[in-house]
Structure formats: structure tokens, C-alpha cells
């Protein structure tokens, strides 16, 4: 389903910030990928929103990579896997990270494909809910 055809490596450099309390590194967002793999240095600052209530630090573990579920996986899994909201806080120390996005094929709008939940991952209960809501 072309979920690894659009690949993008995004390398981030966050300069040291004299007043981290007054700034933001990357504002809260979800990734529009299928999966994102992130390598971060030991500075810290990456946070994930837990239960839509509070931010949890994603600590640096030497040799470990962070894997984020993206919007595309949420869509095709019919919400079984949730795209996580995350952000990056600035720090007094500079920070480096590399995010590798796996997404669908990049195509001009006219030739772009429409995607929806994979039938095999759609439970009967859930599809009947969808049916009910679509018929009002
Ligand atoms: O710098 C990070 O750790 C995360 C970057 C990020 O969330 C993104 O590029 O979408
Ligand atoms: Fe992100």
C-alpha cells in the first residue's frame, strides 16, 4: 500500500536557548507519516502528550530510537493505532535530532490516491458504528 514509498529524512538543530521558558522548539503536532523513527541526542526535550492531559518526557536512551505512529497508520488501522501528539521543548544546551518519516507515495494532487481503513483491520463492531453514523 505504498506506506514506505515516500521517505523523508529531516535533520533538526535546535540552538541553545537563553530563555527556554519563553520559547518552544517545535509546537505540538502529529506526524502525517505512517511511522516516524527519531534519533535524538542526550539533551532531552522531546515530549509526548499522554491521554490528552499531560506531557511525558521521552528520555534519551543510548542506542535507542523513538518510533512514532503517524496519521496515515491511524487512518488505515481505523484508529486502532493512534497518532501521538508530541512537541520539543528548547533547552540551555543545543540539541540535534534526525527524524525519518515513512509515508505514502508523494504525488501531484490530480493523481494522488485516496486511502481509508484497511478492511481486514476493521472490526464488525466498529464498521457498524461507522455505518450507523453515516446513515444518521
Ligand atoms: O526533534 C525531535 O525529537 C522530533 C522532531 C519531530 O517531531 C518532527 O520532525 O516531526
Ligand atoms: Fe514530529
mmCIF file of N, CA and C and ligand atoms in Angstrom:
data_model
loop_
_atom_site.group_PDB
_atom_site.id
_atom_site.type_symbol
_atom_site.label_atom_id
_atom_site.label_comp_id
_atom_site.label_asym_id
_atom_site.label_seq_id
_atom_site.Cartn_x
_atom_site.Cartn_y
_atom_site.Cartn_z
ATOM 1 N N UNK A 1 0.805 -1.208 0.000
ATOM 2 C CA UNK A 1 0.000 0.000 0.000
ATOM 3 C C UNK A 1 0.849 1.274 0.000
ATOM 4 N N UNK A 2 2.038 1.131 -0.435
ATOM 5 C CA UNK A 2 2.936 2.271 -0.642
ATOM 6 C C UNK A 2 3.257 3.043 0.639
ATOM 7 N N UNK A 3 3.143 2.376 1.813
ATOM 8 C CA UNK A 3 3.343 3.133 3.051
ATOM 9 C C UNK A 3 4.815 3.433 3.308
ATOM 10 N N UNK A 4 5.714 2.880 2.501
ATOM 11 C CA UNK A 4 7.121 3.258 2.695
ATOM 12 C C UNK A 4 7.712 3.834 1.408
ATOM 13 N N UNK A 5 6.863 4.306 0.524
ATOM 14 C CA UNK A 5 7.385 4.850 -0.735
ATOM 15 C C UNK A 5 7.793 6.309 -0.626
ATOM 16 N N UNK A 6 7.140 7.047 0.247
ATOM 17 C CA UNK A 6 7.537 8.435 0.444
ATOM 18 C C UNK A 6 8.407 8.510 1.690
ATOM 19 N N UNK A 7 9.707 8.593 1.507
ATOM 20 C CA UNK A 7 10.611 8.631 2.671
ATOM 21 C C UNK A 7 11.241 10.008 2.758
ATOM 22 N N UNK A 8 11.332 10.499 3.981
ATOM 23 C CA UNK A 8 11.902 11.836 4.169
ATOM 24 C C UNK A 8 12.751 11.839 5.439
ATOM 25 N N UNK A 9 13.987 12.277 5.309
ATOM 26 C CA UNK A 9 14.859 12.416 6.476
ATOM 27 C C UNK A 9 14.947 13.900 6.816
ATOM 28 N N UNK A 10 14.547 14.227 8.041
ATOM 29 C CA UNK A 10 14.553 15.618 8.460
ATOM 30 C C UNK A 10 15.528 15.753 9.636
ATOM 31 N N UNK A 11 16.592 16.529 9.426
ATOM 32 C CA UNK A 11 17.591 16.688 10.484
ATOM 33 C C UNK A 11 17.364 18.033 11.165
ATOM 34 N N UNK A 12 17.277 18.000 12.484
ATOM 35 C CA UNK A 12 16.967 19.221 13.232
ATOM 36 C C UNK A 12 18.166 19.661 14.062
ATOM 37 N N UNK A 13 18.380 20.956 14.062
ATOM 38 C CA UNK A 13 19.349 21.545 15.003
ATOM 39 C C UNK A 13 18.597 22.614 15.795
ATOM 40 N N UNK A 14 18.516 22.413 17.090
ATOM 41 C CA UNK A 14 17.864 23.388 17.971
ATOM 42 C C UNK A 14 18.984 24.136 18.694
ATOM 43 N N UNK A 15 19.168 25.420 18.394
ATOM 44 C CA UNK A 15 20.263 26.144 19.058
ATOM 45 C C UNK A 15 20.001 26.292 20.553
ATOM 46 N N UNK A 16 21.038 26.535 21.314
ATOM 47 C CA UNK A 16 20.841 26.758 22.753
ATOM 48 C C UNK A 16 19.921 27.961 22.924
ATOM 49 N N UNK A 17 19.082 27.866 23.948
ATOM 50 C CA UNK A 17 18.077 28.907 24.130
ATOM 51 C C UNK A 17 18.313 29.585 25.478
ATOM 52 N N UNK A 18 18.529 30.902 25.487
ATOM 53 C CA UNK A 18 18.822 31.585 26.763
ATOM 54 C C UNK A 18 17.614 31.598 27.697
ATOM 55 N N UNK A 19 16.396 31.546 27.131
ATOM 56 C CA UNK A 19 15.196 31.590 27.982
ATOM 57 C C UNK A 19 14.189 30.518 27.552
ATOM 58 N N UNK A 20 14.482 29.261 27.887
ATOM 59 C CA UNK A 20 13.630 28.160 27.422
ATOM 60 C C UNK A 20 12.167 28.291 27.855
ATOM 61 N N UNK A 21 11.932 28.939 28.995
ATOM 62 C CA UNK A 21 10.551 29.064 29.474
ATOM 63 C C UNK A 21 9.710 29.987 28.587
ATOM 64 N N UNK A 22 10.376 30.788 27.795
ATOM 65 C CA UNK A 22 9.652 31.747 26.947
ATOM 66 C C UNK A 22 9.606 31.315 25.481
ATOM 67 N N UNK A 23 10.103 30.108 25.198
ATOM 68 C CA UNK A 23 10.210 29.696 23.789
ATOM 69 C C UNK A 23 9.685 28.267 23.616
ATOM 70 N N UNK A 24 9.609 27.835 22.372
ATOM 71 C CA UNK A 24 9.212 26.452 22.069
ATOM 72 C C UNK A 24 10.127 25.958 20.941
ATOM 73 N N UNK A 25 10.513 24.689 21.024
ATOM 74 C CA UNK A 25 11.371 24.112 19.979
ATOM 75 C C UNK A 25 10.561 23.768 18.743
ATOM 76 N N UNK A 26 9.642 22.818 18.897
ATOM 77 C CA UNK A 26 8.634 22.508 17.861
ATOM 78 C C UNK A 26 7.296 22.450 18.585
ATOM 79 N N UNK A 27 6.307 23.149 18.054
ATOM 80 C CA UNK A 27 4.990 23.155 18.701
ATOM 81 C C UNK A 27 4.333 21.780 18.597
ATOM 82 N N UNK A 28 3.313 21.561 19.404
ATOM 83 C CA UNK A 28 2.675 20.236 19.444
ATOM 84 C C UNK A 28 2.068 19.901 18.077
ATOM 85 N N UNK A 29 2.246 18.645 17.691
ATOM 86 C CA UNK A 29 1.769 18.200 16.376
ATOM 87 C C UNK A 29 1.725 16.678 16.349
ATOM 88 N N UNK A 30 1.080 16.147 15.315
ATOM 89 C CA UNK A 30 1.221 14.731 14.987
ATOM 90 C C UNK A 30 1.961 14.672 13.665
ATOM 91 N N UNK A 31 2.574 13.533 13.364
ATOM 92 C CA UNK A 31 3.282 13.393 12.087
ATOM 93 C C UNK A 31 2.297 12.848 11.053
ATOM 94 N N UNK A 32 2.341 13.371 9.828
ATOM 95 C CA UNK A 32 1.406 12.861 8.823
ATOM 96 C C UNK A 32 1.981 11.668 8.065
ATOM 97 N N UNK A 33 2.876 10.965 8.722
ATOM 98 C CA UNK A 33 3.538 9.801 8.125
ATOM 99 C C UNK A 33 2.789 8.516 8.503
ATOM 100 N N UNK A 34 3.357 7.388 8.061
ATOM 101 C CA UNK A 34 2.892 6.070 8.509
ATOM 102 C C UNK A 34 3.591 5.781 9.847
ATOM 103 N N UNK A 35 4.881 5.854 9.821
ATOM 104 C CA UNK A 35 5.718 5.740 11.034
ATOM 105 C C UNK A 35 6.835 6.762 10.928
ATOM 106 N N UNK A 36 7.293 7.260 12.067
ATOM 107 C CA UNK A 36 8.474 8.120 12.087
ATOM 108 C C UNK A 36 9.481 7.510 13.062
ATOM 109 N N UNK A 37 10.716 7.432 12.637
ATOM 110 C CA UNK A 37 11.783 6.931 13.515
ATOM 111 C C UNK A 37 12.694 8.108 13.851
ATOM 112 N N UNK A 38 12.884 8.343 15.141
ATOM 113 C CA UNK A 38 13.637 9.521 15.580
ATOM 114 C C UNK A 38 14.876 9.086 16.363
ATOM 115 N N UNK A 39 15.998 9.667 15.998
ATOM 116 C CA UNK A 39 17.224 9.530 16.802
ATOM 117 C C UNK A 39 17.454 10.888 17.447
ATOM 118 N N UNK A 40 17.575 10.910 18.751
ATOM 119 C CA UNK A 40 17.787 12.187 19.441
ATOM 120 C C UNK A 40 19.063 12.109 20.274
ATOM 121 N N UNK A 41 19.674 13.252 20.498
ATOM 122 C CA UNK A 41 20.877 13.246 21.332
ATOM 123 C C UNK A 41 20.476 13.260 22.814
ATOM 124 N N UNK A 42 21.456 13.434 23.682
ATOM 125 C CA UNK A 42 21.219 13.293 25.130
ATOM 126 C C UNK A 42 20.631 14.543 25.776
ATOM 127 N N UNK A 43 20.355 15.577 24.976
ATOM 128 C CA UNK A 43 19.873 16.840 25.560
ATOM 129 C C UNK A 43 18.478 16.711 26.158
ATOM 130 N N UNK A 44 17.627 15.908 25.544
ATOM 131 C CA UNK A 44 16.235 15.807 26.004
ATOM 132 C C UNK A 44 15.384 16.920 25.409
ATOM 133 N N UNK A 45 14.119 16.943 25.763
ATOM 134 C CA UNK A 45 13.228 17.992 25.268
ATOM 135 C C UNK A 45 12.035 17.439 24.506
ATOM 136 N N UNK A 46 12.174 16.225 23.950
ATOM 137 C CA UNK A 46 11.034 15.618 23.249
ATOM 138 C C UNK A 46 10.004 15.169 24.282
ATOM 139 N N UNK A 47 8.750 15.535 24.045
ATOM 140 C CA UNK A 47 7.669 15.155 24.970
ATOM 141 C C UNK A 47 6.479 14.617 24.188
ATOM 142 N N UNK A 48 5.767 13.671 24.805
ATOM 143 C CA UNK A 48 4.563 13.084 24.206
ATOM 144 C C UNK A 48 3.382 13.404 25.108
ATOM 145 N N UNK A 49 2.272 13.779 24.492
ATOM 146 C CA UNK A 49 1.059 14.082 25.262
ATOM 147 C C UNK A 49 0.373 12.771 25.651
ATOM 148 N N UNK A 50 0.209 12.579 26.979
ATOM 149 C CA UNK A 50 -0.376 11.339 27.480
ATOM 150 C C UNK A 50 -1.849 11.550 27.812
ATOM 151 N N UNK A 51 -2.695 10.712 27.212
ATOM 152 C CA UNK A 51 -4.147 10.758 27.456
ATOM 153 C C UNK A 51 -4.706 12.172 27.322
ATOM 154 N N UNK A 52 -4.146 12.929 26.416
ATOM 155 C CA UNK A 52 -4.616 14.294 26.164
ATOM 156 C C UNK A 52 -4.573 15.172 27.410
ATOM 157 N N UNK A 53 -3.727 14.790 28.400
ATOM 158 C CA UNK A 53 -3.741 15.505 29.676
ATOM 159 C C UNK A 53 -2.405 16.101 30.073
ATOM 160 N N UNK A 54 -1.357 15.273 30.034
ATOM 161 C CA UNK A 54 -0.073 15.809 30.493
ATOM 162 C C UNK A 54 1.079 15.322 29.618
ATOM 163 N N UNK A 55 2.139 16.137 29.642
ATOM 164 C CA UNK A 55 3.301 15.858 28.794
ATOM 165 C C UNK A 55 4.270 14.925 29.512
ATOM 166 N N UNK A 56 4.757 13.939 28.785
ATOM 167 C CA UNK A 56 5.715 12.974 29.329
ATOM 168 C C UNK A 56 7.030 13.124 28.562
ATOM 169 N N UNK A 57 8.144 13.243 29.305
ATOM 170 C CA UNK A 57 9.455 13.340 28.658
ATOM 171 C C UNK A 57 9.824 12.023 27.978
ATOM 172 N N UNK A 58 10.326 12.125 26.765
ATOM 173 C CA UNK A 58 10.887 10.941 26.096
ATOM 174 C C UNK A 58 12.390 11.030 26.294
ATOM 175 N N UNK A 59 12.865 10.297 27.301
ATOM 176 C CA UNK A 59 14.277 10.430 27.670
ATOM 177 C C UNK A 59 15.197 9.770 26.659
ATOM 178 N N UNK A 60 16.373 10.309 26.562
ATOM 179 C CA UNK A 60 17.387 9.717 25.689
ATOM 180 C C UNK A 60 17.899 8.421 26.312
ATOM 181 N N UNK A 61 17.836 7.347 25.549
ATOM 182 C CA UNK A 61 18.436 6.080 25.975
ATOM 183 C C UNK A 61 19.518 5.769 24.944
ATOM 184 N N UNK A 62 20.777 5.667 25.377
ATOM 185 C CA UNK A 62 21.860 5.462 24.403
ATOM 186 C C UNK A 62 21.564 4.282 23.472
ATOM 187 N N UNK A 63 21.662 4.518 22.193
ATOM 188 C CA UNK A 63 21.473 3.453 21.195
ATOM 189 C C UNK A 63 20.023 3.195 20.830
ATOM 190 N N UNK A 64 19.086 3.850 21.525
ATOM 191 C CA UNK A 64 17.665 3.586 21.257
ATOM 192 C C UNK A 64 17.094 4.605 20.267
ATOM 193 N N UNK A 65 16.116 4.157 19.509
ATOM 194 C CA UNK A 65 15.408 5.030 18.587
ATOM 195 C C UNK A 65 13.967 5.186 19.079
ATOM 196 N N UNK A 66 13.372 6.331 18.789
ATOM 197 C CA UNK A 66 11.967 6.572 19.144
ATOM 198 C C UNK A 66 11.141 6.286 17.896
ATOM 199 N N UNK A 67 10.049 5.535 18.057
ATOM 200 C CA UNK A 67 9.159 5.260 16.912
ATOM 201 C C UNK A 67 7.806 5.898 17.190
ATOM 202 N N UNK A 68 7.420 6.821 16.322
ATOM 203 C CA UNK A 68 6.116 7.476 16.452
ATOM 204 C C UNK A 68 5.140 6.910 15.435
ATOM 205 N N UNK A 69 3.923 6.648 15.883
ATOM 206 C CA UNK A 69 2.846 6.291 14.952
ATOM 207 C C UNK A 69 2.343 7.584 14.321
ATOM 208 N N UNK A 70 2.156 7.560 13.015
ATOM 209 C CA UNK A 70 1.705 8.760 12.309
ATOM 210 C C UNK A 70 0.230 8.698 11.921
ATOM 211 N N UNK A 71 -0.244 9.811 11.355
ATOM 212 C CA UNK A 71 -1.667 9.936 10.989
ATOM 213 C C UNK A 71 -2.104 8.870 9.975
ATOM 214 N N UNK A 72 -1.210 8.536 9.059
ATOM 215 C CA UNK A 72 -1.539 7.588 7.999
ATOM 216 C C UNK A 72 -1.809 6.191 8.591
ATOM 217 N N UNK A 73 -0.990 5.776 9.574
ATOM 218 C CA UNK A 73 -1.214 4.481 10.223
ATOM 219 C C UNK A 73 -2.509 4.510 11.039
ATOM 220 N N UNK A 74 -2.801 5.656 11.651
ATOM 221 C CA UNK A 74 -4.069 5.772 12.383
ATOM 222 C C UNK A 74 -5.247 5.595 11.422
ATOM 223 N N UNK A 75 -5.122 6.209 10.254
ATOM 224 C CA UNK A 75 -6.203 6.124 9.269
ATOM 225 C C UNK A 75 -6.411 4.684 8.782
ATOM 226 N N UNK A 76 -5.333 4.040 8.319
ATOM 227 C CA UNK A 76 -5.508 2.715 7.719
ATOM 228 C C UNK A 76 -5.844 1.655 8.766
ATOM 229 N N UNK A 77 -5.469 1.902 10.042
ATOM 230 C CA UNK A 77 -5.790 0.925 11.095
ATOM 231 C C UNK A 77 -7.145 1.222 11.733
ATOM 232 N N UNK A 78 -7.863 2.155 11.156
ATOM 233 C CA UNK A 78 -9.187 2.507 11.670
ATOM 234 C C UNK A 78 -9.116 2.914 13.145
ATOM 235 N N UNK A 79 -8.119 3.726 13.481
ATOM 236 C CA UNK A 79 -7.915 4.255 14.835
ATOM 237 C C UNK A 79 -7.409 3.226 15.847
ATOM 238 N N UNK A 80 -7.082 1.998 15.378
ATOM 239 C CA UNK A 80 -6.535 1.006 16.330
ATOM 240 C C UNK A 80 -5.197 1.522 16.870
ATOM 241 N N UNK A 81 -4.388 2.085 16.003
ATOM 242 C CA UNK A 81 -3.131 2.707 16.420
ATOM 243 C C UNK A 81 -3.306 4.212 16.326
ATOM 244 N N UNK A 82 -3.008 4.899 17.402
ATOM 245 C CA UNK A 82 -3.240 6.346 17.460
ATOM 246 C C UNK A 82 -1.963 7.115 17.142
ATOM 247 N N UNK A 83 -2.125 8.109 16.341
ATOM 248 C CA UNK A 83 -1.034 9.022 16.020
ATOM 249 C C UNK A 83 -0.763 9.873 17.265
ATOM 250 N N UNK A 84 0.468 9.865 17.771
ATOM 251 C CA UNK A 84 0.703 10.551 19.046
ATOM 252 C C UNK A 84 1.048 12.032 18.868
ATOM 253 N N UNK A 85 0.533 12.835 19.802
ATOM 254 C CA UNK A 85 0.838 14.272 19.803
ATOM 255 C C UNK A 85 2.165 14.462 20.541
ATOM 256 N N UNK A 86 3.079 15.187 19.931
ATOM 257 C CA UNK A 86 4.373 15.408 20.573
ATOM 258 C C UNK A 86 4.872 16.823 20.282
ATOM 259 N N UNK A 87 5.895 17.215 21.030
ATOM 260 C CA UNK A 87 6.483 18.545 20.852
ATOM 261 C C UNK A 87 7.932 18.483 21.328
ATOM 262 N N UNK A 88 8.664 19.533 21.069
ATOM 263 C CA UNK A 88 10.045 19.598 21.554
ATOM 264 C C UNK A 88 10.223 20.914 22.312
ATOM 265 N N UNK A 89 10.707 20.797 23.550
ATOM 266 C CA UNK A 89 10.988 21.988 24.355
ATOM 267 C C UNK A 89 12.429 22.439 24.110
ATOM 268 N N UNK A 90 12.654 23.738 24.125
ATOM 269 C CA UNK A 90 14.026 24.222 23.978
ATOM 270 C C UNK A 90 14.825 24.016 25.260
ATOM 271 N N UNK A 91 16.112 24.213 25.164
ATOM 272 C CA UNK A 91 16.983 23.954 26.313
ATOM 273 C C UNK A 91 18.138 24.956 26.317
ATOM 274 N N UNK A 92 18.810 25.054 27.452
ATOM 275 C CA UNK A 92 20.009 25.893 27.529
ATOM 276 C C UNK A 92 21.138 25.290 26.690
ATOM 277 N N UNK A 93 20.988 23.962 26.390
ATOM 278 C CA UNK A 93 22.018 23.302 25.580
ATOM 279 C C UNK A 93 21.505 23.110 24.152
ATOM 280 N N UNK A 94 22.376 23.155 23.148
ATOM 281 C CA UNK A 94 21.906 22.877 21.789
ATOM 282 C C UNK A 94 21.476 21.410 21.662
ATOM 283 N N UNK A 95 20.615 21.134 20.725
ATOM 284 C CA UNK A 95 20.095 19.767 20.571
ATOM 285 C C UNK A 95 20.081 19.401 19.088
ATOM 286 N N UNK A 96 20.356 18.126 18.826
ATOM 287 C CA UNK A 96 20.324 17.614 17.456
ATOM 288 C C UNK A 96 19.434 16.379 17.427
ATOM 289 N N UNK A 97 18.612 16.264 16.390
ATOM 290 C CA UNK A 97 17.826 15.043 16.201
ATOM 291 C C UNK A 97 17.666 14.786 14.711
ATOM 292 N N UNK A 98 17.342 13.534 14.384
ATOM 293 C CA UNK A 98 17.078 13.173 12.987
ATOM 294 C C UNK A 98 15.780 12.379 12.970
ATOM 295 N N UNK A 99 14.824 12.822 12.174
ATOM 296 C CA UNK A 99 13.524 12.141 12.083
ATOM 297 C C UNK A 99 13.382 11.574 10.680
ATOM 298 N N UNK A 100 13.109 10.273 10.619
ATOM 299 C CA UNK A 100 12.947 9.595 9.329
ATOM 300 C C UNK A 100 11.472 9.248 9.172
ATOM 301 N N UNK A 101 10.827 9.864 8.196
ATOM 302 C CA UNK A 101 9.383 9.682 8.003
ATOM 303 C C UNK A 101 9.128 8.655 6.894
ATOM 304 N N UNK A 102 8.326 7.643 7.214
ATOM 305 C CA UNK A 102 7.839 6.718 6.186
ATOM 306 C C UNK A 102 6.402 7.115 5.866
ATOM 307 N N UNK A 103 6.143 7.465 4.623
ATOM 308 C CA UNK A 103 4.788 7.877 4.287
ATOM 309 C C UNK A 103 4.345 7.289 2.974
ATOM 310 N N UNK A 104 3.178 7.701 2.511
ATOM 311 C CA UNK A 104 2.668 7.240 1.229
ATOM 312 C C UNK A 104 3.425 7.905 0.092
ATOM 313 N N UNK A 105 3.181 7.405 -1.108
ATOM 314 C CA UNK A 105 3.853 7.944 -2.276
ATOM 315 C C UNK A 105 3.476 9.420 -2.462
ATOM 316 N N UNK A 106 4.493 10.253 -2.693
ATOM 317 C CA UNK A 106 4.221 11.673 -2.934
ATOM 318 C C UNK A 106 3.812 11.831 -4.391
ATOM 319 N N UNK A 107 2.623 12.381 -4.615
ATOM 320 C CA UNK A 107 2.135 12.514 -5.992
ATOM 321 C C UNK A 107 1.396 13.832 -6.122
ATOM 322 N N UNK A 108 1.357 14.379 -7.333
ATOM 323 C CA UNK A 108 0.559 15.593 -7.531
ATOM 324 C C UNK A 108 -0.897 15.304 -7.171
ATOM 325 N N UNK A 109 -1.597 16.310 -6.690
ATOM 326 C CA UNK A 109 -2.963 16.123 -6.206
ATOM 327 C C UNK A 109 -3.843 15.393 -7.217
ATOM 328 N N UNK A 110 -3.704 15.732 -8.490
ATOM 329 C CA UNK A 110 -4.571 15.150 -9.527
ATOM 330 C C UNK A 110 -4.431 13.637 -9.610
ATOM 331 N N UNK A 111 -3.221 13.119 -9.278
ATOM 332 C CA UNK A 111 -3.007 11.669 -9.406
ATOM 333 C C UNK A 111 -2.899 10.992 -8.043
ATOM 334 N N UNK A 112 -3.125 11.763 -6.969
ATOM 335 C CA UNK A 112 -2.983 11.201 -5.617
ATOM 336 C C UNK A 112 -4.071 10.152 -5.362
ATOM 337 N N UNK A 113 -3.721 9.121 -4.584
ATOM 338 C CA UNK A 113 -4.699 8.087 -4.227
ATOM 339 C C UNK A 113 -5.408 8.460 -2.946
ATOM 340 N N UNK A 114 -6.623 7.988 -2.819
ATOM 341 C CA UNK A 114 -7.348 8.174 -1.563
ATOM 342 C C UNK A 114 -7.160 6.918 -0.723
ATOM 343 N N UNK A 115 -6.907 7.093 0.559
ATOM 344 C CA UNK A 115 -6.731 5.945 1.448
ATOM 345 C C UNK A 115 -7.817 5.946 2.508
ATOM 346 N N UNK A 116 -8.125 4.756 3.020
ATOM 347 C CA UNK A 116 -9.085 4.630 4.106
ATOM 348 C C UNK A 116 -8.683 3.436 4.944
ATOM 349 N N UNK A 117 -9.467 3.079 5.942
ATOM 350 C CA UNK A 117 -9.137 1.937 6.794
ATOM 351 C C UNK A 117 -9.036 0.637 5.982
ATOM 352 N N UNK A 118 -8.041 -0.183 6.324
ATOM 353 C CA UNK A 118 -7.893 -1.497 5.695
ATOM 354 C C UNK A 118 -9.053 -2.380 6.166
ATOM 355 N N UNK A 119 -9.709 -3.042 5.203
ATOM 356 C CA UNK A 119 -10.912 -3.821 5.541
ATOM 357 C C UNK A 119 -10.620 -4.863 6.630
ATOM 358 N N UNK A 120 -9.477 -5.554 6.501
ATOM 359 C CA UNK A 120 -9.141 -6.630 7.444
ATOM 360 C C UNK A 120 -8.930 -6.094 8.864
ATOM 361 N N UNK A 121 -8.644 -4.828 9.008
ATOM 362 C CA UNK A 121 -8.405 -4.256 10.342
ATOM 363 C C UNK A 121 -9.636 -3.548 10.890
ATOM 364 N N UNK A 122 -10.733 -3.672 10.176
ATOM 365 C CA UNK A 122 -11.958 -3.011 10.601
ATOM 366 C C UNK A 122 -12.848 -4.053 11.284
ATOM 367 N N UNK A 123 -13.045 -3.869 12.590
ATOM 368 C CA UNK A 123 -13.873 -4.849 13.302
ATOM 369 C C UNK A 123 -15.331 -4.641 12.922
ATOM 370 N N UNK A 124 -16.119 -5.740 13.060
ATOM 371 C CA UNK A 124 -17.554 -5.632 12.711
ATOM 372 C C UNK A 124 -18.227 -4.550 13.537
ATOM 373 N N UNK A 125 -17.861 -4.536 14.854
ATOM 374 C CA UNK A 125 -18.491 -3.565 15.759
ATOM 375 C C UNK A 125 -18.226 -2.139 15.266
ATOM 376 N N UNK A 126 -16.943 -1.924 14.916
ATOM 377 C CA UNK A 126 -16.571 -0.571 14.531
ATOM 378 C C UNK A 126 -17.199 -0.180 13.195
ATOM 379 N N UNK A 127 -17.214 -1.151 12.233
ATOM 380 C CA UNK A 127 -17.780 -0.774 10.944
ATOM 381 C C UNK A 127 -19.280 -0.522 11.062
ATOM 382 N N UNK A 128 -19.940 -1.258 11.996
ATOM 383 C CA UNK A 128 -21.373 -0.981 12.134
ATOM 384 C C UNK A 128 -21.585 0.401 12.751
ATOM 385 N N UNK A 129 -20.651 0.798 13.630
ATOM 386 C CA UNK A 129 -20.753 2.157 14.189
ATOM 387 C C UNK A 129 -20.591 3.202 13.086
ATOM 388 N N UNK A 130 -19.626 2.943 12.219
ATOM 389 C CA UNK A 130 -19.394 3.882 11.125
ATOM 390 C C UNK A 130 -20.632 3.940 10.244
ATOM 391 N N UNK A 131 -21.188 2.739 9.949
ATOM 392 C CA UNK A 131 -22.379 2.691 9.111
ATOM 393 C C UNK A 131 -23.519 3.475 9.746
ATOM 394 N N UNK A 132 -23.697 3.238 11.057
ATOM 395 C CA UNK A 132 -24.791 3.934 11.745
ATOM 396 C C UNK A 132 -24.630 5.452 11.635
ATOM 397 N N UNK A 133 -23.374 5.904 11.926
ATOM 398 C CA UNK A 133 -23.219 7.344 11.930
ATOM 399 C C UNK A 133 -23.342 7.921 10.510
ATOM 400 N N UNK A 134 -22.970 7.104 9.493
ATOM 401 C CA UNK A 134 -23.062 7.664 8.150
ATOM 402 C C UNK A 134 -24.509 7.689 7.641
ATOM 403 N N UNK A 135 -25.365 6.851 8.256
ATOM 404 C CA UNK A 135 -26.767 6.897 7.821
ATOM 405 C C UNK A 135 -27.589 7.780 8.762
ATOM 406 N N UNK A 136 -26.913 8.364 9.743
ATOM 407 C CA UNK A 136 -27.579 9.283 10.657
ATOM 408 C C UNK A 136 -28.305 8.523 11.718
HETATM 409 O O1 LIG B 1 13.341 16.634 17.213
HETATM 410 C C1 LIG B 1 12.639 15.698 17.610
HETATM 411 O O2 LIG B 1 12.974 14.938 18.516
HETATM 412 C C2 LIG B 1 11.291 15.441 16.985
HETATM 413 C C3 LIG B 1 11.080 16.134 15.674
HETATM 414 C C4 LIG B 1 9.671 15.984 15.184
HETATM 415 O O3 LIG B 1 8.761 15.764 15.928
HETATM 416 C C5 LIG B 1 9.387 16.093 13.755
HETATM 417 O O4 LIG B 1 10.304 16.373 12.961
HETATM 418 O O5 LIG B 1 8.221 15.882 13.359
HETATM 419 FE FE1 LIG B 2 7.026 15.093 14.822
#
